[in-house]
Short mmCIF file of C-alpha atoms in Angstrom, two decimals:
data_model
loop_
_atom_site.label_atom_id
_atom_site.label_comp_id
_atom_site.label_asym_id
_atom_site.label_seq_id
_atom_site.Cartn_x
_atom_site.Cartn_y
_atom_site.Cartn_z
CA MET A 918 17.49 18.66 19.31
CA THR A 919 15.81 15.33 20.13
CA PHE A 920 14.33 13.55 17.13
CA ILE A 921 10.64 12.70 17.53
CA PRO A 922 9.64 9.68 15.41
CA PRO A 923 6.66 10.21 13.11
CA THR A 924 3.26 8.93 14.17
CA LEU A 925 2.11 6.03 12.03
CA VAL A 926 -1.47 6.36 10.78
CA ALA A 927 -3.26 3.51 9.02
CA VAL A 928 -6.76 2.42 8.06
CA VAL A 929 -7.06 -1.33 8.61
CA GLY A 930 -9.56 -3.77 7.14
CA PRO A 931 -10.29 -7.40 8.09
CA VAL A 932 -6.74 -8.73 7.69
CA GLU A 933 -5.06 -11.73 9.28
CA PRO A 934 -3.88 -11.01 12.85
CA ALA A 935 -0.48 -12.46 11.87
CA LEU A 936 -0.13 -9.86 9.10
CA LEU A 937 -0.86 -7.06 11.54
CA ALA A 938 1.71 -8.48 13.95
CA ALA A 939 4.40 -8.69 11.26
CA TRP A 940 3.55 -5.17 10.04
CA THR A 941 3.72 -3.72 13.54
CA ALA A 942 7.07 -5.39 14.20
CA HIS A 943 8.45 -4.03 10.92
CA TYR A 944 7.59 -0.43 11.77
CA ARG A 945 8.73 -0.72 15.35
CA GLN A 946 12.07 -1.85 13.98
CA LEU A 947 12.14 1.35 11.91
CA GLY A 948 11.69 3.35 15.12
CA ILE A 949 7.92 3.96 15.18
CA GLU A 950 6.56 4.29 18.71
CA ARG A 951 3.06 5.69 18.21
CA PHE A 952 0.44 3.85 16.13
CA LEU A 953 -2.95 5.39 15.36
CA LEU A 954 -5.12 2.75 13.69
CA ALA A 955 -8.69 3.02 12.41
CA PHE A 956 -10.40 -0.32 11.82
CA HIS A 957 -13.26 -0.59 9.34
CA PHE A 958 -15.20 -3.80 8.79
CA PRO A 959 -17.59 -4.24 5.85
CA ASP A 960 -20.91 -5.91 6.64
CA HIS A 961 -19.86 -9.34 5.31
CA VAL A 962 -17.14 -9.73 7.98
CA PRO A 963 -18.25 -12.08 10.81
CA ASP A 964 -18.29 -10.67 14.33
CA ALA A 965 -15.87 -13.35 15.49
CA GLN A 966 -13.27 -12.27 12.92
CA ARG A 967 -13.67 -8.64 13.94
CA HIS A 968 -13.26 -9.42 17.65
CA GLU A 969 -10.23 -11.63 16.99
CA LEU A 970 -8.39 -8.89 15.11
CA LEU A 971 -9.18 -6.20 17.67
CA ALA A 972 -8.04 -8.49 20.49
CA ALA A 973 -4.81 -9.23 18.61
CA THR A 974 -4.25 -5.48 18.19
CA ARG A 975 -4.53 -4.86 21.91
CA ALA A 976 -2.20 -7.80 22.56
CA LEU A 977 0.38 -5.93 20.44
CA GLY A 978 0.11 -2.99 22.84
CA ILE A 979 -1.99 -0.85 20.48
CA VAL A 980 -5.38 0.57 21.40
CA PRO A 981 -7.51 1.08 18.27
CA THR A 982 -8.22 4.75 17.73
CA HIS A 983 -11.44 4.15 15.80
CA VAL A 984 -13.59 1.12 14.94
CA SER A 985 -16.47 1.20 12.47
CA THR A 986 -18.56 -1.11 10.31
CA GLY A 987 -20.54 -0.69 7.10
CA PRO A 988 -19.99 -0.22 3.37
CA TRP A 989 -16.44 0.44 2.22
CA HIS A 990 -17.11 3.47 0.04
CA GLU A 991 -14.24 4.95 -1.97
CA HIS A 992 -14.14 7.91 0.40
CA THR A 993 -14.11 5.76 3.57
CA ASN A 994 -10.33 5.36 3.66
CA THR A 995 -9.65 9.04 3.10
CA GLU A 996 -12.07 10.22 5.78
CA LEU A 997 -10.73 7.80 8.37
CA ARG A 998 -7.10 8.55 7.50
CA ASP A 999 -7.63 12.30 7.74
CA ALA A 1000 -9.34 11.92 11.11
CA LEU A 1001 -6.33 9.94 12.34
CA ARG A 1002 -3.95 12.61 11.09
CA GLU A 1003 -5.96 15.25 12.94
CA THR A 1004 -5.63 13.16 16.10
CA ALA A 1005 -1.89 12.67 15.48
CA GLY A 1006 -1.37 16.43 15.70
CA PRO A 1007 1.62 18.51 14.58
CA GLY A 1008 4.73 16.89 13.21
CA TRP A 1009 5.52 14.15 10.69
CA HIS A 1010 3.13 11.33 9.88
CA LEU A 1011 4.07 7.97 8.37
CA ILE A 1012 1.18 6.74 6.22
CA ALA A 1013 1.00 3.04 5.39
CA ASP A 1014 -1.66 0.47 4.58
CA VAL A 1015 -1.36 -2.71 6.61
CA ASP A 1016 -0.09 -4.67 3.58
CA GLU A 1017 2.61 -2.06 2.87
CA PHE A 1018 6.06 -2.56 4.39
CA GLN A 1019 8.20 0.50 3.67
CA THR A 1020 11.99 0.39 3.49
CA TYR A 1021 14.14 3.51 3.27
CA PRO A 1022 17.57 4.33 1.84
CA ALA A 1023 18.67 5.65 5.26
CA PRO A 1024 17.45 5.59 8.89
CA LEU A 1025 14.09 7.25 9.33
CA ASP A 1026 15.45 10.19 11.32
CA ASP A 1027 18.04 10.91 8.61
CA VAL A 1028 15.34 10.74 5.92
CA ILE A 1029 13.16 13.28 7.70
CA ILE A 1030 16.04 15.59 8.61
CA GLN A 1031 17.22 15.59 4.98
CA SER A 1032 13.71 16.48 3.82
CA GLU A 1033 13.52 19.35 6.27
CA ASN A 1034 16.96 20.61 5.26
CA THR A 1035 15.90 20.70 1.61
CA GLY A 1036 12.57 22.37 2.34
CA ARG A 1037 10.43 19.36 1.47
CA LYS A 1038 7.40 18.41 3.56
CA VAL A 1039 6.80 15.00 1.99
CA VAL A 1040 8.80 11.85 1.28
CA GLY A 1041 7.78 9.61 -1.57
CA GLY A 1042 7.89 5.91 -2.26
CA LEU A 1043 7.18 3.46 -5.05
CA MET A 1044 5.20 0.26 -4.69
CA LEU A 1045 6.90 -3.08 -5.36
CA ASP A 1046 4.34 -5.88 -5.45
CA ARG A 1047 5.37 -9.03 -3.56
CA VAL A 1048 4.12 -12.39 -4.85
CA ALA A 1049 4.72 -16.12 -4.38
CA ALA A 1050 7.51 -17.73 -6.41
CA ASP A 1051 4.99 -19.51 -8.66
CA GLY A 1052 2.57 -16.57 -8.87
CA SER A 1053 -0.12 -18.31 -6.84
CA LEU A 1054 -2.31 -16.31 -4.47
CA ALA A 1055 -0.82 -18.18 -1.57
CA PRO A 1056 -1.73 -18.55 2.08
CA TRP A 1057 1.15 -18.08 4.48
CA ARG A 1058 2.07 -18.93 8.03
CA PRO A 1059 3.75 -16.59 10.50
CA GLU A 1060 6.55 -19.08 11.26
CA PRO A 1061 8.35 -18.89 7.89
CA GLY A 1062 6.92 -15.39 7.40
CA LEU A 1063 5.98 -13.11 4.55
CA GLU A 1064 9.47 -12.96 3.07
CA ARG A 1065 9.62 -16.69 2.33
CA ALA A 1066 5.98 -16.94 1.24
CA PHE A 1067 6.26 -14.00 -1.19
CA PRO A 1068 9.91 -13.76 -2.27
CA LEU A 1069 9.39 -12.01 -5.62
CA GLY A 1070 8.97 -8.28 -6.12
CA GLY A 1071 7.75 -6.68 -9.34
CA HIS A 1072 5.74 -3.90 -10.91
CA LEU A 1073 2.28 -5.45 -11.07
CA THR A 1074 0.33 -2.39 -9.97
CA HIS A 1075 1.30 0.07 -12.68
CA ARG A 1076 2.33 -2.24 -15.54
CA LEU A 1077 -0.62 -4.63 -15.39
CA LEU A 1078 -3.33 -2.94 -13.34
CA GLN A 1079 -2.53 0.55 -14.70
CA GLY A 1080 -2.72 1.90 -11.16
CA ASP A 1081 -0.68 4.67 -9.63
CA PRO A 1082 2.38 3.04 -8.00
CA ARG A 1083 3.56 6.26 -6.34
CA LYS A 1084 3.07 6.76 -2.62
CA ILE A 1085 3.43 9.58 -0.13
CA VAL A 1086 5.01 7.64 2.73
CA LEU A 1087 5.87 10.53 5.05
CA ALA A 1088 4.04 13.84 5.24
CA HIS A 1089 4.22 16.78 7.58
CA SER A 1090 0.96 17.47 9.37
CA SER A 1091 0.58 20.72 7.41
CA VAL A 1092 0.33 18.81 4.10
CA THR A 1093 -2.93 17.46 2.66
CA VAL A 1094 -2.52 14.04 1.07
CA ALA A 1095 -4.80 12.88 -1.75
CA SER A 1096 -6.97 9.78 -1.77
CA GLY A 1097 -4.94 6.57 -1.87
CA ASN A 1098 -1.87 8.40 -0.50
CA HIS A 1099 -0.53 8.77 -4.05
CA ARG A 1100 -0.03 12.54 -4.22
CA ALA A 1101 0.12 15.73 -2.18
CA SER A 1102 -0.93 18.77 -4.18
CA GLY A 1103 1.80 21.39 -4.30
CA HIS A 1104 4.44 19.06 -2.89
CA LYS A 1105 6.83 16.88 -4.87
CA PRO A 1106 8.94 14.19 -3.21
CA ASP A 1107 12.63 13.97 -4.01
CA PRO A 1108 12.71 11.38 -6.86
CA ASP A 1109 16.23 10.32 -5.93
CA THR A 1110 15.46 9.14 -2.38
CA LEU A 1111 12.25 7.11 -2.79
CA ALA A 1112 11.28 4.46 -0.28
CA CYS A 1113 10.54 0.96 -1.51
CA VAL A 1114 6.97 0.07 -0.52
CA HIS A 1115 6.80 -3.72 -0.42
CA HIS A 1116 3.16 -4.49 -1.20
CA PHE A 1117 1.98 -7.81 0.26
CA LYS A 1118 -1.57 -7.63 -1.09
CA TRP A 1119 -1.48 -10.70 -3.31
CA ARG A 1120 -2.35 -13.33 -0.70
CA ALA A 1121 -4.99 -16.02 -0.37
CA GLY A 1122 -8.47 -14.47 -0.32
CA VAL A 1123 -7.63 -11.39 -2.40
CA LEU A 1124 -9.54 -12.60 -5.46
CA ASP A 1125 -12.76 -12.89 -3.44
CA ASP A 1126 -12.15 -9.40 -2.08
CA LEU A 1127 -11.63 -8.00 -5.58
CA ARG A 1128 -14.75 -9.71 -6.95
CA ARG A 1129 -16.77 -8.27 -4.06
CA ARG A 1130 -15.31 -4.82 -4.73
CA VAL A 1131 -16.23 -4.93 -8.41
CA GLU A 1132 -19.75 -6.18 -7.64
CA ARG A 1133 -20.51 -3.61 -4.96
CA PHE A 1134 -19.02 -0.63 -6.75
CA SER A 1135 -20.84 -1.67 -9.95
CA SER A 1136 -24.18 -2.04 -8.16
CA GLY A 1137 -23.79 1.23 -6.27
CA ALA A 1138 -23.85 -0.53 -2.88
CA TRP A 1139 -20.44 1.04 -2.33
CA ALA A 1140 -20.04 4.61 -3.60
CA GLU A 1141 -17.20 5.40 -5.98
CA HIS A 1142 -15.94 8.73 -7.33
CA THR A 1143 -14.09 7.32 -10.34
CA PRO A 1144 -14.03 3.82 -11.88
CA ALA A 1145 -10.27 3.51 -11.28
CA VAL A 1146 -10.36 1.15 -8.29
CA ARG A 1147 -12.95 -1.10 -9.92
CA SER A 1148 -11.02 -1.11 -13.21
CA GLU A 1149 -7.77 -2.15 -11.50
CA ALA A 1150 -9.56 -4.99 -9.71
CA SER A 1151 -11.12 -6.14 -12.99
CA ARG A 1152 -7.73 -6.19 -14.74
CA LEU A 1153 -6.24 -8.41 -12.05
CA LEU A 1154 -9.22 -10.78 -12.15
CA GLU A 1155 -9.02 -11.02 -15.94
CA HIS A 1156 -5.30 -11.72 -15.73
CA THR A 1157 -5.63 -14.49 -13.14
CA ASP A 1158 -8.52 -16.04 -15.09
CA ARG A 1159 -6.20 -16.34 -18.10
CA HIS A 1160 -3.40 -17.80 -15.97
CA PHE A 1161 -5.34 -20.41 -13.99
CA GLY A 1162 -5.65 -18.36 -10.83
CA ARG A 1163 -2.04 -17.18 -10.80
CA ILE A 1164 -0.03 -14.07 -11.57
CA ASP A 1165 2.28 -14.56 -14.54
CA VAL A 1166 5.62 -13.99 -12.82
CA ALA A 1167 7.48 -14.84 -16.06
CA ASP A 1168 6.04 -11.81 -17.90
CA PRO A 1169 9.12 -9.62 -18.50
CA ARG A 1170 7.03 -6.43 -18.32
CA LEU A 1171 6.40 -7.04 -14.63
CA ALA A 1172 10.12 -7.41 -13.80
CA PHE A 1173 9.67 -9.88 -10.96
CA ARG A 1174 12.87 -10.80 -9.13
CA ARG A 1175 13.88 -11.95 -5.66
CA VAL A 1176 13.96 -9.14 -3.12
CA THR A 1177 14.07 -8.79 0.64
CA LEU A 1178 12.97 -6.33 3.30
CA ASP A 1179 16.39 -5.97 4.88
CA ARG A 1180 17.79 -3.91 2.04
CA GLN A 1181 16.49 -2.01 -0.96
CA PRO A 1182 16.55 -3.86 -4.30
CA GLU A 1183 19.72 -3.50 -6.35
CA GLY A 1184 19.56 -0.34 -8.44
CA TRP A 1185 16.37 0.78 -6.69
CA ALA A 1186 17.15 4.52 -6.58
CA ALA A 1187 17.53 4.81 -10.36
CA GLU A 1188 14.67 2.39 -11.12
CA ALA A 1189 12.21 4.09 -8.79
CA ALA A 1190 13.15 7.59 -10.00
CA ARG A 1191 12.70 6.55 -13.62
CA ILE A 1192 9.26 5.01 -13.04
CA THR A 1193 8.02 7.84 -10.83
CA THR A 1194 9.14 10.54 -13.24
CA ALA A 1195 7.65 8.79 -16.28
CA TRP A 1196 4.36 7.62 -14.78
CA ARG A 1197 1.15 9.11 -16.17
CA PRO A 1198 -2.50 8.21 -15.60
CA PRO A 1199 -3.64 5.68 -18.25
CA GLU A 1200 -5.82 8.21 -20.08
CA PHE A 1201 -2.75 10.38 -20.70
CA GLN A 1202 -0.19 7.71 -21.48
CA ASN A 1203 -0.72 7.64 -25.23
CA GLU A 1204 -1.08 11.37 -25.76
CA PRO A 1205 1.54 13.17 -27.90
CA GLY A 1206 4.60 13.96 -25.83
CA SER A 1207 3.89 11.28 -23.24
CA THR A 1208 6.94 9.50 -21.86
CA THR A 1209 5.15 6.20 -21.27
CA SER A 1210 2.96 3.82 -23.20
CA SER A 1211 -0.13 2.08 -21.89
CA PRO A 1212 0.55 -1.56 -21.04
CA SER A 1213 -1.68 -4.25 -22.45
CA PRO A 1214 -3.92 -5.97 -19.89
#
């Protein structure tokens, strides 16, 4: 039986064209052939920036499936993602934000076949936040690339921001995936075969994006369903304010170390399984019987 690669679905914001190019190349190297991308541009994004990114996308051989503008409500991502999955049709879908570079413990076809053989319809991953060696929110150039600009990987999202680091990275079309791609009700990924989701969010310009997010969610200009996204952004801004605009890469809680995309970090299977199994939402972390404790901001 011929293996059919999963369709990649992604909702894309106003990112650097070079990031999109690196991201596309990464997934093509994994075997992805079909990309369904929905682009959404908040009102503050200049027309020239929007046209540049869409032109760069077409130059990569990808025709945008959907393009929209307007407020980036909390539900915007979910609605666009689900519309893409409907377009993708039956089969497996790879779900990734444009700053997420997934690596797997085996070739993609083997990962999916193993899931099918064990009766699972989802594959999970765990986020590993990539940052500059000095913790600065650094610009980067495509020539040296993301790897050299952001060589450290650590657990910023769940240990500092108190966000959910778990990801559903592959899902069968019959499975509904929750907002943020963190969970799929009724489906549990195998904790022993988790992908490493290298998260290249912490680049130049992210602090302005986070401040805008906090302001517009707080004012009601952008609709939110829970304060979680705004709270995570506020924690990062408070942290960088205390550390002169940088992430404290020396904080042992965050476990930053040098990593690379060409192989999973040493000991990743055990580390990822331990974190995924123990993780609880912040409001439950200090309840009796909890297996984790809430990190200080």
